[in-house]
Amino acid sequence: WTRDEGYQRPLELATVRLRHMSEAFSHWETYVRDPKLVARRGATFIFDGDTVLYDYRSKGVLTYSATMRRPLAFLGPYIGDDRALNPMGLRDPGLDA
């Protein structure tokens, strides 16, 4: 396991998902301005009023971004690349040298 690269073990993946969920719930009003839109599964939308700025509709299971290796990267133009790539400010082996 110490030399394996390119994937996360189940507990590591679950921890990352829990952190992302915690981020979303702690900023719920920022991410979900209209609760009617939460019913769509497997999709991500960004609106400016009635204008759709971004949309992604999953063709698979458990995906919400076209860039799942960096699932929030698509937010870069809206919240800045630094925050989009590492929203919780954690050490990131993919970015930290």
N, C-alpha and C. Protein backbone atom coordinates (compact mmCIF):
# COMPACT_ATOMS: atom_id res chain seq x y z
N TRP A 1 0.81 -1.21 0.00
CA TRP A 1 0.00 0.00 0.00
C TRP A 1 0.85 1.26 0.00
N THR A 2 2.03 1.20 0.57
CA THR A 2 2.82 2.44 0.70
C THR A 2 3.33 2.95 -0.64
N ARG A 3 3.43 2.09 -1.65
CA ARG A 3 3.93 2.53 -2.96
C ARG A 3 2.81 2.73 -3.99
N ASP A 4 1.60 2.38 -3.63
CA ASP A 4 0.48 2.54 -4.57
C ASP A 4 0.15 4.01 -4.72
N GLU A 5 -0.17 4.41 -5.94
CA GLU A 5 -0.50 5.80 -6.22
C GLU A 5 -1.70 5.87 -7.16
N GLY A 6 -2.35 7.03 -7.19
CA GLY A 6 -3.41 7.25 -8.16
C GLY A 6 -4.80 6.89 -7.70
N TYR A 7 -4.95 6.47 -6.46
CA TYR A 7 -6.28 6.18 -5.95
C TYR A 7 -6.26 6.39 -4.44
N GLN A 8 -7.44 6.37 -3.85
CA GLN A 8 -7.54 6.48 -2.40
C GLN A 8 -8.17 5.21 -1.86
N ARG A 9 -7.70 4.78 -0.72
CA ARG A 9 -8.31 3.64 -0.06
C ARG A 9 -9.71 4.04 0.41
N PRO A 10 -10.60 3.08 0.62
CA PRO A 10 -11.99 3.41 0.97
C PRO A 10 -12.14 4.40 2.13
N LEU A 11 -11.39 4.24 3.18
CA LEU A 11 -11.51 5.14 4.33
C LEU A 11 -11.04 6.55 3.96
N GLU A 12 -9.97 6.64 3.18
CA GLU A 12 -9.50 7.94 2.74
C GLU A 12 -10.53 8.64 1.87
N LEU A 13 -11.11 7.90 0.94
CA LEU A 13 -12.13 8.46 0.06
C LEU A 13 -13.36 8.89 0.86
N ALA A 14 -13.78 8.07 1.82
CA ALA A 14 -14.93 8.42 2.66
C ALA A 14 -14.64 9.69 3.46
N THR A 15 -13.41 9.85 3.93
CA THR A 15 -13.03 11.04 4.69
C THR A 15 -13.10 12.28 3.82
N VAL A 16 -12.61 12.18 2.60
CA VAL A 16 -12.66 13.32 1.68
C VAL A 16 -14.11 13.68 1.38
N ARG A 17 -14.94 12.69 1.12
CA ARG A 17 -16.35 12.95 0.82
C ARG A 17 -17.05 13.58 2.03
N LEU A 18 -16.73 13.12 3.22
CA LEU A 18 -17.33 13.70 4.42
C LEU A 18 -16.90 15.16 4.59
N ARG A 19 -15.65 15.46 4.30
CA ARG A 19 -15.18 16.86 4.37
C ARG A 19 -15.90 17.73 3.35
N HIS A 20 -16.10 17.22 2.14
CA HIS A 20 -16.83 17.97 1.11
C HIS A 20 -18.28 18.20 1.54
N MET A 21 -18.89 17.17 2.12
CA MET A 21 -20.26 17.29 2.57
C MET A 21 -20.35 18.32 3.71
N SER A 22 -19.38 18.30 4.61
CA SER A 22 -19.34 19.27 5.70
C SER A 22 -19.21 20.69 5.15
N GLU A 23 -18.37 20.87 4.14
CA GLU A 23 -18.21 22.18 3.50
C GLU A 23 -19.53 22.64 2.90
N ALA A 24 -20.20 21.75 2.19
CA ALA A 24 -21.48 22.12 1.56
C ALA A 24 -22.54 22.47 2.60
N PHE A 25 -22.66 21.67 3.65
CA PHE A 25 -23.68 21.94 4.66
C PHE A 25 -23.37 23.19 5.47
N SER A 26 -22.10 23.47 5.71
CA SER A 26 -21.77 24.66 6.50
C SER A 26 -21.95 25.95 5.71
N HIS A 27 -22.06 25.86 4.39
CA HIS A 27 -22.30 27.03 3.54
C HIS A 27 -23.55 26.81 2.68
N TRP A 28 -24.55 26.15 3.24
CA TRP A 28 -25.73 25.74 2.49
C TRP A 28 -26.40 26.90 1.76
N GLU A 29 -26.57 28.03 2.44
CA GLU A 29 -27.25 29.17 1.83
C GLU A 29 -26.47 29.73 0.64
N THR A 30 -25.16 29.58 0.66
CA THR A 30 -24.33 30.02 -0.46
C THR A 30 -24.53 29.11 -1.67
N TYR A 31 -24.56 27.81 -1.42
CA TYR A 31 -24.64 26.84 -2.50
C TYR A 31 -26.06 26.60 -2.99
N VAL A 32 -27.04 26.69 -2.09
CA VAL A 32 -28.42 26.37 -2.45
C VAL A 32 -29.30 27.58 -2.17
N ARG A 33 -29.51 28.36 -3.19
CA ARG A 33 -30.34 29.55 -3.02
C ARG A 33 -31.81 29.25 -3.23
N ASP A 34 -32.12 28.17 -3.95
CA ASP A 34 -33.51 27.78 -4.19
C ASP A 34 -33.63 26.27 -3.95
N PRO A 35 -34.20 25.86 -2.81
CA PRO A 35 -34.28 24.43 -2.47
C PRO A 35 -35.01 23.58 -3.50
N LYS A 36 -35.83 24.18 -4.36
CA LYS A 36 -36.53 23.42 -5.40
C LYS A 36 -35.54 22.75 -6.36
N LEU A 37 -34.34 23.28 -6.46
CA LEU A 37 -33.36 22.77 -7.41
C LEU A 37 -32.56 21.59 -6.87
N VAL A 38 -32.74 21.26 -5.60
CA VAL A 38 -31.98 20.18 -4.99
C VAL A 38 -32.47 18.81 -5.46
N ALA A 39 -33.66 18.72 -5.96
CA ALA A 39 -34.25 17.43 -6.34
C ALA A 39 -33.51 16.73 -7.48
N ARG A 40 -32.79 17.44 -8.30
CA ARG A 40 -32.08 16.84 -9.44
C ARG A 40 -30.86 16.08 -8.94
N ARG A 41 -30.79 14.78 -9.17
CA ARG A 41 -29.64 13.98 -8.76
C ARG A 41 -28.61 13.94 -9.88
N GLY A 42 -27.35 13.91 -9.49
CA GLY A 42 -26.29 13.75 -10.47
C GLY A 42 -26.11 14.93 -11.39
N ALA A 43 -26.32 16.12 -10.87
CA ALA A 43 -26.15 17.31 -11.69
C ALA A 43 -25.63 18.45 -10.82
N THR A 44 -25.00 19.39 -11.47
CA THR A 44 -24.52 20.60 -10.80
C THR A 44 -24.90 21.78 -11.66
N PHE A 45 -25.47 22.79 -11.03
CA PHE A 45 -25.87 24.01 -11.73
C PHE A 45 -25.35 25.22 -10.99
N ILE A 46 -24.96 26.25 -11.72
CA ILE A 46 -24.65 27.55 -11.15
C ILE A 46 -25.51 28.56 -11.88
N PHE A 47 -26.27 29.33 -11.11
CA PHE A 47 -27.18 30.32 -11.68
C PHE A 47 -26.75 31.72 -11.28
N ASP A 48 -27.05 32.66 -12.14
CA ASP A 48 -26.99 34.08 -11.82
C ASP A 48 -28.39 34.60 -12.13
N GLY A 49 -29.21 34.67 -11.10
CA GLY A 49 -30.62 34.96 -11.33
C GLY A 49 -31.25 33.82 -12.09
N ASP A 50 -31.82 34.09 -13.24
CA ASP A 50 -32.42 33.04 -14.07
C ASP A 50 -31.47 32.52 -15.13
N THR A 51 -30.27 33.07 -15.20
CA THR A 51 -29.29 32.66 -16.21
C THR A 51 -28.44 31.51 -15.68
N VAL A 52 -28.33 30.45 -16.46
CA VAL A 52 -27.48 29.31 -16.09
C VAL A 52 -26.06 29.63 -16.53
N LEU A 53 -25.15 29.73 -15.55
CA LEU A 53 -23.75 30.01 -15.86
C LEU A 53 -22.97 28.72 -16.12
N TYR A 54 -23.37 27.65 -15.44
CA TYR A 54 -22.67 26.37 -15.56
C TYR A 54 -23.68 25.27 -15.31
N ASP A 55 -23.58 24.18 -16.07
CA ASP A 55 -24.36 23.00 -15.73
C ASP A 55 -23.59 21.75 -16.13
N TYR A 56 -23.73 20.75 -15.31
CA TYR A 56 -23.13 19.44 -15.55
C TYR A 56 -24.20 18.41 -15.21
N ARG A 57 -24.48 17.53 -16.12
CA ARG A 57 -25.46 16.47 -15.90
C ARG A 57 -24.74 15.13 -16.00
N SER A 58 -24.73 14.43 -14.89
CA SER A 58 -23.99 13.18 -14.80
C SER A 58 -24.54 12.12 -15.76
N LYS A 59 -23.62 11.40 -16.35
CA LYS A 59 -23.99 10.27 -17.19
C LYS A 59 -23.73 8.96 -16.45
N GLY A 60 -23.23 9.06 -15.24
CA GLY A 60 -22.90 7.88 -14.46
C GLY A 60 -23.48 7.96 -13.07
N VAL A 61 -22.85 7.26 -12.15
CA VAL A 61 -23.30 7.21 -10.77
C VAL A 61 -22.28 7.94 -9.90
N LEU A 62 -22.77 8.72 -8.97
CA LEU A 62 -21.94 9.40 -7.98
C LEU A 62 -20.95 10.40 -8.58
N THR A 63 -21.31 11.04 -9.65
CA THR A 63 -20.48 12.11 -10.18
C THR A 63 -21.30 13.39 -10.20
N TYR A 64 -20.65 14.49 -9.98
CA TYR A 64 -21.32 15.78 -9.98
C TYR A 64 -20.48 16.84 -10.66
N SER A 65 -19.37 16.42 -11.25
CA SER A 65 -18.46 17.35 -11.90
C SER A 65 -17.77 16.66 -13.06
N ALA A 66 -17.50 17.41 -14.10
CA ALA A 66 -16.76 16.84 -15.24
C ALA A 66 -15.31 16.60 -14.87
N THR A 67 -14.85 17.18 -13.78
CA THR A 67 -13.46 17.05 -13.34
C THR A 67 -13.42 16.37 -11.98
N MET A 68 -13.78 15.10 -11.91
CA MET A 68 -13.89 14.42 -10.62
C MET A 68 -12.57 14.25 -9.88
N ARG A 69 -11.43 14.27 -10.56
CA ARG A 69 -10.15 14.24 -9.83
C ARG A 69 -10.00 15.49 -8.97
N ARG A 70 -10.51 16.58 -9.45
CA ARG A 70 -10.58 17.86 -8.73
C ARG A 70 -12.02 18.35 -8.88
N PRO A 71 -12.96 17.75 -8.13
CA PRO A 71 -14.38 17.95 -8.41
C PRO A 71 -14.88 19.39 -8.30
N LEU A 72 -14.19 20.24 -7.59
CA LEU A 72 -14.64 21.63 -7.48
C LEU A 72 -13.88 22.58 -8.38
N ALA A 73 -13.02 22.04 -9.24
CA ALA A 73 -12.22 22.89 -10.13
C ALA A 73 -13.08 23.77 -11.02
N PHE A 74 -14.25 23.29 -11.39
CA PHE A 74 -15.13 24.08 -12.25
C PHE A 74 -15.58 25.38 -11.59
N LEU A 75 -15.44 25.48 -10.27
CA LEU A 75 -15.83 26.70 -9.55
C LEU A 75 -14.78 27.80 -9.63
N GLY A 76 -13.60 27.50 -10.17
CA GLY A 76 -12.52 28.47 -10.26
C GLY A 76 -12.93 29.84 -10.76
N PRO A 77 -13.65 29.94 -11.88
CA PRO A 77 -14.03 31.26 -12.39
C PRO A 77 -14.98 32.03 -11.45
N TYR A 78 -15.62 31.32 -10.52
CA TYR A 78 -16.62 31.95 -9.67
C TYR A 78 -16.10 32.26 -8.26
N ILE A 79 -15.24 31.40 -7.72
CA ILE A 79 -14.75 31.61 -6.34
C ILE A 79 -13.23 31.68 -6.27
N GLY A 80 -12.53 31.60 -7.39
CA GLY A 80 -11.07 31.64 -7.43
C GLY A 80 -10.49 30.24 -7.45
N ASP A 81 -9.40 30.08 -8.19
CA ASP A 81 -8.79 28.76 -8.34
C ASP A 81 -8.27 28.19 -7.03
N ASP A 82 -7.66 29.01 -6.18
CA ASP A 82 -7.11 28.49 -4.92
C ASP A 82 -8.19 27.85 -4.07
N ARG A 83 -9.32 28.52 -3.92
CA ARG A 83 -10.40 27.97 -3.09
C ARG A 83 -11.07 26.79 -3.79
N ALA A 84 -11.23 26.87 -5.10
CA ALA A 84 -11.88 25.77 -5.83
C ALA A 84 -11.06 24.49 -5.76
N LEU A 85 -9.74 24.61 -5.81
CA LEU A 85 -8.89 23.42 -5.78
C LEU A 85 -8.68 22.87 -4.37
N ASN A 86 -8.86 23.71 -3.36
CA ASN A 86 -8.64 23.27 -1.99
C ASN A 86 -9.54 24.08 -1.06
N PRO A 87 -10.86 23.84 -1.08
CA PRO A 87 -11.80 24.69 -0.37
C PRO A 87 -11.64 24.69 1.14
N MET A 88 -11.10 23.63 1.71
CA MET A 88 -10.96 23.57 3.16
C MET A 88 -9.54 23.93 3.61
N GLY A 89 -8.67 24.27 2.66
CA GLY A 89 -7.31 24.67 3.01
C GLY A 89 -6.47 23.57 3.63
N LEU A 90 -6.76 22.33 3.26
CA LEU A 90 -6.01 21.20 3.80
C LEU A 90 -4.73 20.98 3.01
N ARG A 91 -3.78 20.27 3.62
CA ARG A 91 -2.57 19.90 2.88
C ARG A 91 -2.99 19.06 1.69
N ASP A 92 -2.49 19.37 0.55
CA ASP A 92 -2.92 18.71 -0.68
C ASP A 92 -1.70 18.16 -1.40
N PRO A 93 -1.50 16.82 -1.35
CA PRO A 93 -0.33 16.23 -2.01
C PRO A 93 -0.31 16.49 -3.51
N GLY A 94 -1.47 16.74 -4.12
CA GLY A 94 -1.53 17.02 -5.53
C GLY A 94 -1.04 18.42 -5.87
N LEU A 95 -1.07 19.32 -4.89
CA LEU A 95 -0.64 20.71 -5.13
C LEU A 95 0.61 21.07 -4.35
N ASP A 96 0.75 20.52 -3.13
CA ASP A 96 1.91 20.84 -2.29
C ASP A 96 3.13 20.07 -2.77
N ALA A 97 4.23 20.77 -2.90
CA ALA A 97 5.46 20.09 -3.32
C ALA A 97 6.33 19.78 -2.14
